[in-house]
Short mmCIF file of C-alpha atoms in Angstrom, two decimals:
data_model
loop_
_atom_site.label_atom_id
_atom_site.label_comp_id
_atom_site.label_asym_id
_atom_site.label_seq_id
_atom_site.Cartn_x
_atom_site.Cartn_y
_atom_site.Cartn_z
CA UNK A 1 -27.39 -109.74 82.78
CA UNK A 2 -27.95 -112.70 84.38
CA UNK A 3 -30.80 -113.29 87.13
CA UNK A 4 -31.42 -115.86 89.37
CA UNK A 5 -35.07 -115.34 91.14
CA UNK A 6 -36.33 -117.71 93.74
CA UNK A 7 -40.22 -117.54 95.51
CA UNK A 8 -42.52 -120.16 97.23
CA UNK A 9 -41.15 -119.86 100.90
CA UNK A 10 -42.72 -119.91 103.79
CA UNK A 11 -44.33 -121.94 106.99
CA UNK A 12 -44.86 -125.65 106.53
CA UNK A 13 -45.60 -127.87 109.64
CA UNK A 14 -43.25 -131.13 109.51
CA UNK A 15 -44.41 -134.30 107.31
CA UNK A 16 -45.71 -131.26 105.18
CA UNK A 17 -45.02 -130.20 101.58
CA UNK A 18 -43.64 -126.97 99.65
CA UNK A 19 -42.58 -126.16 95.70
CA UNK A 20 -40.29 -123.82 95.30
CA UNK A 21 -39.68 -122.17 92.12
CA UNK A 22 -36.66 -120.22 90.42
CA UNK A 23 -37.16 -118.40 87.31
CA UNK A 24 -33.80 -117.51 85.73
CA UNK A 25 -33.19 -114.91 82.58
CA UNK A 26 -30.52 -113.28 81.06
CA UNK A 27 -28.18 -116.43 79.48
CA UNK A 28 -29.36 -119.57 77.17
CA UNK A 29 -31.10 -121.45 80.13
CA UNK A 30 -31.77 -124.40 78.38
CA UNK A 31 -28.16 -125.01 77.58
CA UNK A 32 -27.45 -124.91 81.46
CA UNK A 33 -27.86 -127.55 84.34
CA UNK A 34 -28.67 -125.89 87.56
CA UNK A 35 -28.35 -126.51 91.27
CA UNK A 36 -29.97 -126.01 94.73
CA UNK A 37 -28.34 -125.19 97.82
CA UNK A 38 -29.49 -124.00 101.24
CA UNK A 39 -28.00 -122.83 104.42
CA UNK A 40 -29.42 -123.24 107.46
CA UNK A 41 -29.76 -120.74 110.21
CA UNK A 42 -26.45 -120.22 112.08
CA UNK A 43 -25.10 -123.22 110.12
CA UNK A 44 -23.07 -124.04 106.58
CA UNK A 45 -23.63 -124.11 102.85
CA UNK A 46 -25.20 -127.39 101.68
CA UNK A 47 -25.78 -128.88 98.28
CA UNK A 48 -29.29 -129.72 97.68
CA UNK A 49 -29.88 -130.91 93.66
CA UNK A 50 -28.53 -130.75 90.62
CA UNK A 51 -30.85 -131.23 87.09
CA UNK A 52 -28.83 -131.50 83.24
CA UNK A 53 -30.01 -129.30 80.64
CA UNK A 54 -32.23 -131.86 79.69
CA UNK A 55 -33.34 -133.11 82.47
CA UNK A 56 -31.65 -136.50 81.99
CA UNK A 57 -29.23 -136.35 84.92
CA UNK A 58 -30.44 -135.60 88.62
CA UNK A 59 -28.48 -135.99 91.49
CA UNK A 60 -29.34 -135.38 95.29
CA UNK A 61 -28.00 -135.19 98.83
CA UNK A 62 -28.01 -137.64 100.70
CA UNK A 63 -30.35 -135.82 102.84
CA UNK A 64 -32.82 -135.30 100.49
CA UNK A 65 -33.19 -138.43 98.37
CA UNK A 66 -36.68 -139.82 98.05
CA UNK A 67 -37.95 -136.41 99.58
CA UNK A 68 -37.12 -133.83 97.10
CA UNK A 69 -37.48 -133.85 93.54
CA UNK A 70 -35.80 -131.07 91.21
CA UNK A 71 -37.36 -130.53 87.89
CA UNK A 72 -37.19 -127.96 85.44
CA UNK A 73 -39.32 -126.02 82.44
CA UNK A 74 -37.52 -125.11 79.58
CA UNK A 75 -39.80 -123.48 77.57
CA UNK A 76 -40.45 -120.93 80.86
CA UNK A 77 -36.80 -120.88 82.02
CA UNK A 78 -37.88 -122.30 85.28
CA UNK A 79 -36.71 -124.68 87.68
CA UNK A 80 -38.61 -126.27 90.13
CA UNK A 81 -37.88 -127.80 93.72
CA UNK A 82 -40.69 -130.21 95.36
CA UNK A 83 -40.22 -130.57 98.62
CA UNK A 84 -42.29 -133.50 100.34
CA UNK A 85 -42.24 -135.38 103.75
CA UNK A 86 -40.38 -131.99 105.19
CA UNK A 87 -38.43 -132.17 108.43
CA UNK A 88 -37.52 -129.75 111.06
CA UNK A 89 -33.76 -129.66 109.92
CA UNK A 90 -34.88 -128.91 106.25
CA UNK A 91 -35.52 -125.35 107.59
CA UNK A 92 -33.26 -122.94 105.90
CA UNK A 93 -32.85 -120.40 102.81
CA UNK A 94 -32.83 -122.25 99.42
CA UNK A 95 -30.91 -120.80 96.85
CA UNK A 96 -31.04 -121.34 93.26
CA UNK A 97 -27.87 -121.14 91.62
CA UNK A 98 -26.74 -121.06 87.69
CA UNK A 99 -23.06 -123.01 87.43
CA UNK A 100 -19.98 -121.61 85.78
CA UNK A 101 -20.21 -123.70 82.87
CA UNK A 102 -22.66 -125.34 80.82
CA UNK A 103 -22.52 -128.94 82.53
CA UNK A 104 -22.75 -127.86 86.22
CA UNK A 105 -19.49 -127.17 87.70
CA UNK A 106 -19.43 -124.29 90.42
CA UNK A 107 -22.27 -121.84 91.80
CA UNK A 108 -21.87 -118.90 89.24
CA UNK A 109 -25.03 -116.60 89.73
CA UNK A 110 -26.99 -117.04 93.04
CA UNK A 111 -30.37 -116.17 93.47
CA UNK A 112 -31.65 -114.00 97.24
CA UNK A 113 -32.89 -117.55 98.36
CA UNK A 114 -36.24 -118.48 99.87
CA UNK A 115 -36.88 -119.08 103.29
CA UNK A 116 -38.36 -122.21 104.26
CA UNK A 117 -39.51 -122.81 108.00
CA UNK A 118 -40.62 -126.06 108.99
CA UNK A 119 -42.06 -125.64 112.46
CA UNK A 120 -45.27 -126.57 114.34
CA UNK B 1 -19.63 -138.99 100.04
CA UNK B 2 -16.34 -136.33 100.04
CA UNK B 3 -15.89 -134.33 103.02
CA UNK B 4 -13.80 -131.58 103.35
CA UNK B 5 -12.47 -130.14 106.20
CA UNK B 6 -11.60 -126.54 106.29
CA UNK B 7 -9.03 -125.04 108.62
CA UNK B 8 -9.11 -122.94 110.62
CA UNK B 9 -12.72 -122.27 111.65
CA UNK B 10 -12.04 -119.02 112.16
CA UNK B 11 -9.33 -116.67 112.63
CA UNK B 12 -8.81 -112.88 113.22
CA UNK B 13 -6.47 -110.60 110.96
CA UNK B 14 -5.39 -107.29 110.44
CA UNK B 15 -5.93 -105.22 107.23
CA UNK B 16 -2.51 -106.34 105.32
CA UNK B 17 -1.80 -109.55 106.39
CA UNK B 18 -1.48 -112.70 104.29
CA UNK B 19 -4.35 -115.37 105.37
CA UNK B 20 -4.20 -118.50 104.27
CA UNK B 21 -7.35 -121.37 104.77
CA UNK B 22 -6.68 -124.51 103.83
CA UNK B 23 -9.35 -127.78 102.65
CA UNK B 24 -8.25 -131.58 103.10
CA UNK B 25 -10.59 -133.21 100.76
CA UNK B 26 -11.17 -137.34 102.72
CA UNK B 27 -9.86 -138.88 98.92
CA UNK B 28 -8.77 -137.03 95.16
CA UNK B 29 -10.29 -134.30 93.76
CA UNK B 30 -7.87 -133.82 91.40
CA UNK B 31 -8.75 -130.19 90.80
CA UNK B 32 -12.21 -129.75 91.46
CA UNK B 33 -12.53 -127.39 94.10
CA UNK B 34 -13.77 -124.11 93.79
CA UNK B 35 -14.13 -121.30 96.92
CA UNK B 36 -16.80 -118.97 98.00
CA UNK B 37 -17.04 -115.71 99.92
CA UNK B 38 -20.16 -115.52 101.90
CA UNK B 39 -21.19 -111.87 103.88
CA UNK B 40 -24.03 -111.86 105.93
CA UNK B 41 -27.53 -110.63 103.84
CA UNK B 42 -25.60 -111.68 100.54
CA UNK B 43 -25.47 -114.25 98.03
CA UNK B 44 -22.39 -116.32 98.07
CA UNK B 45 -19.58 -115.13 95.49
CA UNK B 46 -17.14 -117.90 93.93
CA UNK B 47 -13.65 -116.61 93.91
CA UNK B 48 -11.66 -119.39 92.70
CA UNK B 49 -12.74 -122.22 90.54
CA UNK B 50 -10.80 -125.35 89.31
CA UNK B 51 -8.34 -124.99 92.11
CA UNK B 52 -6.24 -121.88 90.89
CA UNK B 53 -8.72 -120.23 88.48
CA UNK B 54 -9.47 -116.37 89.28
CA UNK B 55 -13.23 -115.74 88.62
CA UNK B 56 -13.98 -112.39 86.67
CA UNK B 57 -14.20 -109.58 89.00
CA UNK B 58 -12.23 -111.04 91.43
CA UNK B 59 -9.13 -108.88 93.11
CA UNK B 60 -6.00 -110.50 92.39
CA UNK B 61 -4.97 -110.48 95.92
CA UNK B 62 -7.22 -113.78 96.04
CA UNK B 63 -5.37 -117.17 94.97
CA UNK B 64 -5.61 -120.80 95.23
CA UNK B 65 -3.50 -123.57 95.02
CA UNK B 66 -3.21 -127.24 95.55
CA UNK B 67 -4.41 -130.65 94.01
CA UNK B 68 -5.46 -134.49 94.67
CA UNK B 69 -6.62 -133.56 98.66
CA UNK B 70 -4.51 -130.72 99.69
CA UNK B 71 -5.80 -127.47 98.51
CA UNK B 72 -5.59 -123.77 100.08
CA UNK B 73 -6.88 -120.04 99.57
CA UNK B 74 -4.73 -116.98 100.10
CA UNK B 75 -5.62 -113.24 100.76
CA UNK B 76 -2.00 -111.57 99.92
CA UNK B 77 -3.04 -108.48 101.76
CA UNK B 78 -6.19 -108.77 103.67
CA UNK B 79 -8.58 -105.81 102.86
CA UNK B 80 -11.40 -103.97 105.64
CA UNK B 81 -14.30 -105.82 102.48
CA UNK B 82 -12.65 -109.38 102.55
CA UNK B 83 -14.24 -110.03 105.92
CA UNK B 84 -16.80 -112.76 105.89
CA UNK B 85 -16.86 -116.75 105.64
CA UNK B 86 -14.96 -118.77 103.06
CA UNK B 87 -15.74 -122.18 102.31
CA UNK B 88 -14.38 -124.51 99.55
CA UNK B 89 -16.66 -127.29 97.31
CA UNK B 90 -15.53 -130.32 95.63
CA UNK B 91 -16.88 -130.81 92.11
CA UNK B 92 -15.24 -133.91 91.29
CA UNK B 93 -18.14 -136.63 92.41
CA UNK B 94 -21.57 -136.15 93.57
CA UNK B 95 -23.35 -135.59 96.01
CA UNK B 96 -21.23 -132.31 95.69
CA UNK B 97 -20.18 -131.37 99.44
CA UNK B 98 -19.00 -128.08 100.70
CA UNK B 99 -16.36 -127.74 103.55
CA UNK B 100 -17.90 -126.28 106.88
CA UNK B 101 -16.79 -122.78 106.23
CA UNK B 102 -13.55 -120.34 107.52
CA UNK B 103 -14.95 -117.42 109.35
CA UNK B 104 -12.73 -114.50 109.08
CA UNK B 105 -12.77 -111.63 111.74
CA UNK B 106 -10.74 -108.15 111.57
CA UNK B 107 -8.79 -107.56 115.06
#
């Protein structure tokens, strides 16, 4: 059964940093790309980043570019989200999510998400 | 970078009735556009992938259509679990982009 697990939420004041982490079990992780996405409170789903398999393809929001940086683990099925320079707006739950298919395409298996608060 | 806008915003049904939501995608897609059921306190649940494509699990009374920029989602018979929000995503370029989301309300 596939699981999706996210964790390193929490209060960050802006200009500050935060990691989050996803641990994911249950399918052949290093065979599949994964993805970020958050939601804001009261507001839409957003596409965050997207890592390959093997790390040699990332791809960001607009948004996020030269703030966050996805990375990824294979030998501990994890993926990684650093998130520097953080901004009031970035506030939201982050979800990791496992795509339909090997090579990305769709939001398959979503983790709970991780609340990240970026207030003073 | 696509957008997508998703029509209506909201509307309110009746258990039964056909809905329909529809995403304009600003240039082709082709066929990659997939669509999500979000309910408050849950993850997000894809429904429909590659346009038309029924994900496992999913009732049947959920279909989608459409291709290049026009592209819709149908409830045949709305049922008291389908409320929620619906939004579609384009998978055809990145960054990928979501469309702002179809809020759907029983009368």
């Amino acid at each position: 059964q596939v699981q999706v697990v996210e964790s390193g939420g929490g209060v960050v004041q802006p200009g500050g940093s935060l990691t989050l982490s996803c641990v994911a079990s249950g399918f052949s992780f290093n065979t599949y790309a994964m993805h970020w996405v958050r939601q804001a409170p009261g507001k839409g789903l957003e596409w965050v980043a997207f890592i390959r398999s093997d790390a040699n393809n990332i791809y960001y929001a607009d948004s996020v570019r030269g703030r966050f940086t996805i990375s990824r683990d294979n030998s501990r099925n994890m993926v990684y989200l650093q998130m520097n320079s953080l901004r009031p707006e970035d506030t939201a739950v982050y979800f990791c999510a496992k795509p339909l298919r090997a090579y990305g395409p769709y939001f398959h298996s979503w983790g709970q998400g991780s609340l990240v608060t970026v207030s003073s | 970078a696509i957008q997508l806008t998703q029509s209506p915003s909201s509307l309110s049904a009746s258990v039964g009735d056909r809905v329909t939501i529809t995403c304009r995608a600003s240039q082709d897609i082709i066929r990659a556009l997939g669509w999500y059921q979000h309910k408050p306190g849950e993850t997000p649940k894809l429904l429909i992938y590659e346009a038309s494509g029924l994900e496992g699990g999913v009732p049947s009374r959920f279909s989608g259509s459409g291709s290049g920029t026009d592209f819709s989602l149908t409830i045949s018979s709305l049922q008291p679990e389908d409320f929620g929000t619906y939004y579609c995503q384009q998978f055809n370029n990145y960054p990928l982009t979501f469309g702002g989301g179809t809020k759907v309300y029983f009368k």
